[in-house]
CSV table of N, CA, C and O in Angstrom, one decimal:
chain,number,residue,atom,x,y,z
A,205,ARG,N,0.8,-1.2,0.0
A,205,ARG,CA,0.0,0.0,0.0
A,205,ARG,C,0.9,1.2,0.0
A,205,ARG,O,1.9,1.3,0.7
A,206,SER,N,0.5,2.2,-0.8
A,206,SER,CA,1.3,3.4,-0.9
A,206,SER,C,1.0,4.4,0.3
A,206,SER,O,-0.1,4.3,0.9
A,207,PHE,N,1.9,5.3,0.5
A,207,PHE,CA,1.7,6.3,1.6
A,207,PHE,C,0.4,7.1,1.4
A,207,PHE,O,-0.2,7.4,2.4
A,208,THR,N,0.1,7.4,0.2
A,208,THR,CA,-1.1,8.2,-0.1
A,208,THR,C,-2.4,7.5,0.3
A,208,THR,O,-3.4,8.2,0.5
A,209,SER,N,-2.4,6.2,0.4
A,209,SER,CA,-3.7,5.5,0.8
A,209,SER,C,-3.7,5.2,2.3
A,209,SER,O,-4.4,4.3,2.7
A,210,GLN,N,-2.9,5.9,3.1
A,210,GLN,CA,-2.9,5.7,4.5
A,210,GLN,C,-4.2,5.9,5.1
A,210,GLN,O,-4.9,6.9,4.7
A,211,THR,N,-4.6,5.1,6.0
A,211,THR,CA,-5.9,5.2,6.7
A,211,THR,C,-5.9,6.4,7.7
A,211,THR,O,-4.8,6.8,8.1
A,212,ASP,N,-7.0,6.9,8.1
A,212,ASP,CA,-7.1,8.0,9.1
A,212,ASP,C,-6.4,7.6,10.4
A,212,ASP,O,-5.6,8.4,11.0
A,213,GLY,N,-6.6,6.4,10.8
A,213,GLY,CA,-6.0,5.9,12.0
A,213,GLY,C,-4.5,5.8,11.9
A,213,GLY,O,-3.7,6.2,12.8
A,214,GLU,N,-4.0,5.3,10.8
A,214,GLU,CA,-2.5,5.3,10.6
A,214,GLU,C,-1.9,6.7,10.6
A,214,GLU,O,-0.9,6.9,11.2
A,215,ALA,N,-2.6,7.6,9.9
A,215,ALA,CA,-2.1,9.0,9.9
A,215,ALA,C,-2.1,9.6,11.2
A,215,ALA,O,-1.2,10.3,11.6
A,216,ARG,N,-3.1,9.4,12.0
A,216,ARG,CA,-3.2,9.9,13.4
A,216,ARG,C,-2.1,9.4,14.3
A,216,ARG,O,-1.4,10.1,15.0
A,217,VAL,N,-1.9,8.1,14.3
A,217,VAL,CA,-0.9,7.5,15.1
A,217,VAL,C,0.5,8.0,14.6
A,217,VAL,O,1.4,8.3,15.5
A,218,ALA,N,0.7,8.0,13.3
A,218,ALA,CA,2.0,8.5,12.8
A,218,ALA,C,2.3,10.0,13.2
A,218,ALA,O,3.4,10.3,13.6
A,219,GLN,N,1.2,10.8,13.2
A,219,GLN,CA,1.4,12.2,13.6
A,219,GLN,C,1.8,12.3,15.1
A,219,GLN,O,2.6,13.1,15.4
A,220,VAL,N,1.1,11.5,15.9
A,220,VAL,CA,1.5,11.6,17.4
A,220,VAL,C,2.9,11.2,17.5
A,220,VAL,O,3.7,11.8,18.3
A,221,LEU,N,3.3,10.1,16.8
A,221,LEU,CA,4.7,9.6,17.0
A,221,LEU,C,5.7,10.7,16.5
A,221,LEU,O,6.8,10.9,17.1
A,222,ARG,N,5.4,11.4,15.4
A,222,ARG,CA,6.3,12.5,14.9
A,222,ARG,C,6.4,13.6,15.9
A,222,ARG,O,7.5,14.1,16.1
A,223,GLU,N,5.3,13.9,16.6
A,223,GLU,CA,5.4,14.9,17.6
A,223,GLU,C,6.2,14.5,18.8
A,223,GLU,O,7.0,15.3,19.4
A,224,LYS,N,6.0,13.2,19.2
A,224,LYS,CA,6.7,12.7,20.4
A,224,LYS,C,8.2,12.3,20.2
A,224,LYS,O,9.0,12.3,21.1
A,225,PHE,N,8.5,12.0,18.9
A,225,PHE,CA,9.9,11.6,18.6
A,225,PHE,C,10.3,12.5,17.4
A,225,PHE,O,10.5,12.0,16.3
A,226,PRO,N,10.6,13.7,17.7
A,226,PRO,CA,11.0,14.7,16.6
A,226,PRO,C,12.3,14.3,15.9
A,226,PRO,O,12.6,14.7,14.8
A,227,ARG,N,13.1,13.5,16.5
A,227,ARG,CA,14.4,13.1,15.9
A,227,ARG,C,14.3,11.7,15.2
A,227,ARG,O,15.3,11.2,14.7
A,228,ALA,N,13.1,11.2,15.1
A,228,ALA,CA,12.9,9.9,14.4
A,228,ALA,C,13.3,10.1,12.9
A,228,ALA,O,12.9,11.0,12.2
A,229,SER,N,14.1,9.1,12.4
A,229,SER,CA,14.4,9.1,11.0
A,229,SER,C,13.4,8.3,10.1
A,229,SER,O,13.3,8.5,8.9
A,230,THR,N,12.7,7.4,10.8
A,230,THR,CA,11.7,6.6,10.1
A,230,THR,C,10.6,6.3,11.1
A,230,THR,O,10.8,6.0,12.2
A,231,ILE,N,9.4,6.5,10.6
A,231,ILE,CA,8.1,6.2,11.3
A,231,ILE,C,7.2,5.6,10.3
A,231,ILE,O,6.8,6.2,9.3
A,232,LYS,N,6.8,4.3,10.5
A,232,LYS,CA,5.9,3.6,9.6
A,232,LYS,C,4.8,3.0,10.5
A,232,LYS,O,5.1,2.3,11.4
A,233,VAL,N,3.6,3.3,10.1
A,233,VAL,CA,2.4,2.8,10.9
A,233,VAL,C,1.5,2.1,9.9
A,233,VAL,O,1.2,2.6,8.9
A,234,VAL,N,1.2,0.8,10.2
A,234,VAL,CA,0.4,0.0,9.3
A,234,VAL,C,-0.8,-0.6,10.2
A,234,VAL,O,-0.6,-1.2,11.2
A,235,ASP,N,-2.0,-0.4,9.7
A,235,ASP,CA,-3.2,-1.0,10.3
A,235,ASP,C,-3.2,-2.4,9.9
A,235,ASP,O,-3.4,-2.7,8.7
A,236,ILE,N,-3.0,-3.3,10.8
A,236,ILE,CA,-3.0,-4.8,10.5
A,236,ILE,C,-4.3,-5.5,10.9
A,236,ILE,O,-4.3,-6.7,10.9
A,237,SER,N,-5.3,-4.6,11.1
A,237,SER,CA,-6.6,-5.2,11.5
A,237,SER,C,-7.6,-5.2,10.3
A,237,SER,O,-8.8,-5.4,10.5
A,238,GLY,N,-7.1,-4.9,9.1
A,238,GLY,CA,-8.0,-4.9,8.0
A,238,GLY,C,-8.6,-3.5,7.8
A,238,GLY,O,-9.6,-3.4,7.0
A,239,GLY,N,-8.1,-2.5,8.4
A,239,GLY,CA,-8.6,-1.2,8.2
A,239,GLY,C,-9.6,-0.7,9.3
A,239,GLY,O,-10.0,0.5,9.2
A,240,CYS,N,-9.8,-1.5,10.3
A,240,CYS,CA,-10.8,-1.0,11.3
A,240,CYS,C,-10.1,-0.3,12.5
A,240,CYS,O,-10.8,0.3,13.4
A,241,GLY,N,-8.8,-0.2,12.5
A,241,GLY,CA,-8.1,0.5,13.5
A,241,GLY,C,-7.9,-0.2,14.9
A,241,GLY,O,-7.6,0.5,15.8
A,242,ALA,N,-8.1,-1.5,14.9
A,242,ALA,CA,-8.0,-2.2,16.2
A,242,ALA,C,-6.6,-2.7,16.5
A,242,ALA,O,-6.3,-2.9,17.6
A,243,MET,N,-5.8,-2.8,15.5
A,243,MET,CA,-4.4,-3.3,15.7
A,243,MET,C,-3.5,-2.6,14.7
A,243,MET,O,-3.8,-2.6,13.5
A,244,TYR,N,-2.3,-2.2,15.2
A,244,TYR,CA,-1.3,-1.5,14.4
A,244,TYR,C,0.0,-2.1,14.6
A,244,TYR,O,0.3,-2.7,15.6
A,245,GLU,N,0.8,-2.0,13.5
A,245,GLU,CA,2.2,-2.4,13.5
A,245,GLU,C,3.0,-1.1,13.3
A,245,GLU,O,2.7,-0.4,12.4
A,246,ILE,N,3.9,-0.8,14.2
A,246,ILE,CA,4.7,0.4,14.2
A,246,ILE,C,6.2,0.1,14.1
A,246,ILE,O,6.7,-0.7,14.8
A,247,HIS,N,6.8,0.7,13.1
A,247,HIS,CA,8.3,0.6,13.0
A,247,HIS,C,8.8,2.1,13.1
A,247,HIS,O,8.4,3.0,12.4
A,248,ILE,N,9.7,2.2,14.1
A,248,ILE,CA,10.2,3.6,14.4
A,248,ILE,C,11.7,3.5,14.6
A,248,ILE,O,12.2,2.7,15.4
A,249,GLU,N,12.4,4.3,13.9
A,249,GLU,CA,13.9,4.4,14.1
A,249,GLU,C,14.2,5.8,14.5
A,249,GLU,O,13.8,6.8,13.9
A,250,SER,N,14.8,5.9,15.7
A,250,SER,CA,15.0,7.2,16.3
A,250,SER,C,16.3,7.2,17.2
A,250,SER,O,16.6,6.3,17.9
A,251,GLU,N,16.9,8.4,17.1
A,251,GLU,CA,18.1,8.6,17.9
A,251,GLU,C,17.7,8.6,19.4
A,251,GLU,O,18.6,8.3,20.3
A,252,GLU,N,16.5,8.9,19.7
A,252,GLU,CA,16.0,8.9,21.1
A,252,GLU,C,16.1,7.5,21.8
A,252,GLU,O,16.1,7.4,23.0
A,253,PHE,N,16.2,6.5,21.0
A,253,PHE,CA,16.3,5.1,21.5
A,253,PHE,C,17.7,4.7,21.9
A,253,PHE,O,17.9,3.7,22.5
A,254,ARG,N,18.7,5.5,21.4
A,254,ARG,CA,20.1,5.1,21.6
A,254,ARG,C,20.4,4.8,23.1
A,254,ARG,O,20.0,5.6,24.0
A,255,ASP,N,21.2,3.8,23.4
A,255,ASP,CA,21.6,3.4,24.7
A,255,ASP,C,20.4,3.0,25.6
A,255,ASP,O,20.5,3.0,26.8
A,256,LYS,N,19.3,2.7,25.0
A,256,LYS,CA,18.1,2.1,25.8
A,256,LYS,C,17.8,0.7,25.4
A,256,LYS,O,18.0,0.4,24.2
A,257,ARG,N,17.5,-0.1,26.4
A,257,ARG,CA,17.1,-1.5,26.1
A,257,ARG,C,15.8,-1.5,25.3
A,257,ARG,O,15.0,-0.6,25.4
A,258,PRO,N,15.5,-2.6,24.5
A,258,PRO,CA,14.3,-2.7,23.8
A,258,PRO,C,13.0,-2.5,24.6
A,258,PRO,O,12.1,-1.8,24.2
A,259,LEU,N,13.0,-3.0,25.8
A,259,LEU,CA,11.9,-2.8,26.7
A,259,LEU,C,11.6,-1.3,27.0
A,259,LEU,O,10.5,-0.8,27.0
A,260,GLN,N,12.7,-0.6,27.2
A,260,GLN,CA,12.6,0.8,27.5
A,260,GLN,C,12.1,1.6,26.3
A,260,GLN,O,11.3,2.5,26.4
A,261,GLN,N,12.6,1.2,25.1
A,261,GLN,CA,12.2,1.8,23.8
A,261,GLN,C,10.7,1.6,23.6
A,261,GLN,O,9.9,2.5,23.3
A,262,HIS,N,10.2,0.4,23.9
A,262,HIS,CA,8.8,0.1,23.7
A,262,HIS,C,7.9,0.8,24.6
A,262,HIS,O,6.8,1.3,24.3
A,263,ARG,N,8.4,1.0,25.9
A,263,ARG,CA,7.7,1.7,26.9
A,263,ARG,C,7.5,3.2,26.4
A,263,ARG,O,6.5,3.8,26.7
A,264,MET,N,8.6,3.7,25.8
A,264,MET,CA,8.5,5.1,25.3
A,264,MET,C,7.4,5.3,24.3
A,264,MET,O,6.7,6.2,24.3
A,265,VAL,N,7.3,4.3,23.4
A,265,VAL,CA,6.3,4.3,22.3
A,265,VAL,C,4.9,4.1,23.0
A,265,VAL,O,4.0,4.9,22.6
A,266,ASN,N,4.8,3.2,23.9
A,266,ASN,CA,3.5,3.0,24.6
A,266,ASN,C,3.0,4.3,25.3
A,266,ASN,O,1.9,4.6,25.2
A,267,GLN,N,4.0,4.9,26.0
A,267,GLN,CA,3.7,6.1,26.7
A,267,GLN,C,3.2,7.3,25.7
A,267,GLN,O,2.3,8.0,26.0
A,268,ALA,N,3.9,7.4,24.6
A,268,ALA,CA,3.6,8.4,23.6
A,268,ALA,C,2.2,8.2,23.0
A,268,ALA,O,1.5,9.1,22.7
A,269,LEU,N,1.8,6.9,22.9
A,269,LEU,CA,0.5,6.6,22.3
A,269,LEU,C,-0.6,6.2,23.4
A,269,LEU,O,-1.6,5.6,23.1
A,270,SER,N,-0.4,6.6,24.6
A,270,SER,CA,-1.3,6.2,25.7
A,270,SER,C,-2.7,6.5,25.4
A,270,SER,O,-3.6,5.6,25.7
A,271,GLU,N,-3.1,7.6,24.8
A,271,GLU,CA,-4.5,7.9,24.5
A,271,GLU,C,-5.0,7.0,23.4
A,271,GLU,O,-6.1,6.5,23.5
A,272,GLU,N,-4.2,6.9,22.3
A,272,GLU,CA,-4.6,6.1,21.2
A,272,GLU,C,-4.8,4.6,21.5
A,272,GLU,O,-5.6,3.9,21.0
A,273,ILE,N,-3.9,4.1,22.4
A,273,ILE,CA,-3.9,2.7,22.8
A,273,ILE,C,-5.2,2.3,23.4
A,273,ILE,O,-5.7,1.1,23.2
A,274,ARG,N,-5.9,3.2,24.0
A,274,ARG,CA,-7.2,2.9,24.7
A,274,ARG,C,-8.2,2.3,23.8
A,274,ARG,O,-9.1,1.5,24.2
A,275,THR,N,-8.2,2.7,22.5
A,275,THR,CA,-9.2,2.2,21.5
A,275,THR,C,-8.7,1.0,20.7
A,275,THR,O,-9.4,0.5,19.8
A,276,MET,N,-7.4,0.6,21.0
A,276,MET,CA,-6.8,-0.5,20.2
A,276,MET,C,-7.0,-1.9,20.9
A,276,MET,O,-7.1,-1.9,22.1
A,277,HIS,N,-6.9,-2.9,20.1
A,277,HIS,CA,-6.9,-4.3,20.7
A,277,HIS,C,-5.5,-4.8,20.7
A,277,HIS,O,-5.2,-5.7,21.5
A,278,GLY,N,-4.6,-4.3,19.9
A,278,GLY,CA,-3.2,-4.8,19.9
A,278,GLY,C,-2.3,-3.8,19.2
A,278,GLY,O,-2.7,-2.9,18.4
A,279,LEU,N,-1.0,-4.0,19.5
A,279,LEU,CA,0.0,-3.1,18.9
A,279,LEU,C,1.3,-3.9,18.8
A,279,LEU,O,1.7,-4.5,19.8
A,280,ARG,N,1.9,-3.9,17.7
A,280,ARG,CA,3.2,-4.5,17.4
A,280,ARG,C,4.2,-3.4,17.3
A,280,ARG,O,4.0,-2.5,16.4
A,281,ILE,N,5.2,-3.4,18.1
A,281,ILE,CA,6.2,-2.3,18.1
A,281,ILE,C,7.6,-2.8,17.7
A,281,ILE,O,8.1,-3.8,18.3
A,282,PHE,N,8.2,-2.2,16.7
A,282,PHE,CA,9.6,-2.5,16.3
A,282,PHE,C,10.3,-1.2,16.4
A,282,PHE,O,10.0,-0.2,15.7
A,283,THR,N,11.4,-1.2,17.2
A,283,THR,CA,12.2,0.0,17.4
A,283,THR,C,13.6,-0.2,17.0
A,283,THR,O,14.1,-1.4,17.1
A,284,SER,N,14.3,0.8,16.6
A,284,SER,CA,15.7,0.7,16.3
A,284,SER,C,16.4,2.1,16.3
A,284,SER,O,15.7,3.1,16.4
A,285,THR,N,17.7,2.1,16.3
A,285,THR,CA,18.4,3.4,16.3
A,285,THR,C,19.1,3.5,14.9
A,285,THR,O,19.4,2.5,14.3
A,286,PRO,N,19.3,4.7,14.4
A,286,PRO,CA,20.0,4.9,13.1
A,286,PRO,C,21.4,4.3,13.2
A,286,PRO,O,22.1,4.4,14.2
A,287,LYS,N,21.8,3.7,12.1
A,287,LYS,CA,23.1,3.1,12.0
A,287,LYS,C,24.1,4.2,11.9
A,287,LYS,O,23.8,5.2,11.1
A,288,PRO,N,25.3,4.1,12.5
A,288,PRO,CA,26.3,5.2,12.4
A,288,PRO,C,26.8,5.4,11.0
A,288,PRO,O,26.8,4.5,10.2
């Protein structure tokens, strides 16, 4: 699916992540629930994750999306730091 056909939910989640992680080099949000907004897969690459364990990185994303998560059934989070 191309970026232009992003669902409203994907766009909303991506916007929140862009605001919370201004140094992110990559933010990709995909609705994996068939378009109903119940479950998302998030890939985010950000300098803010450097020197943090994966659990800490995922908690940062969960905290950033605390309001949006209330209406979701599931969330898959993939985090990374930019390669030097």
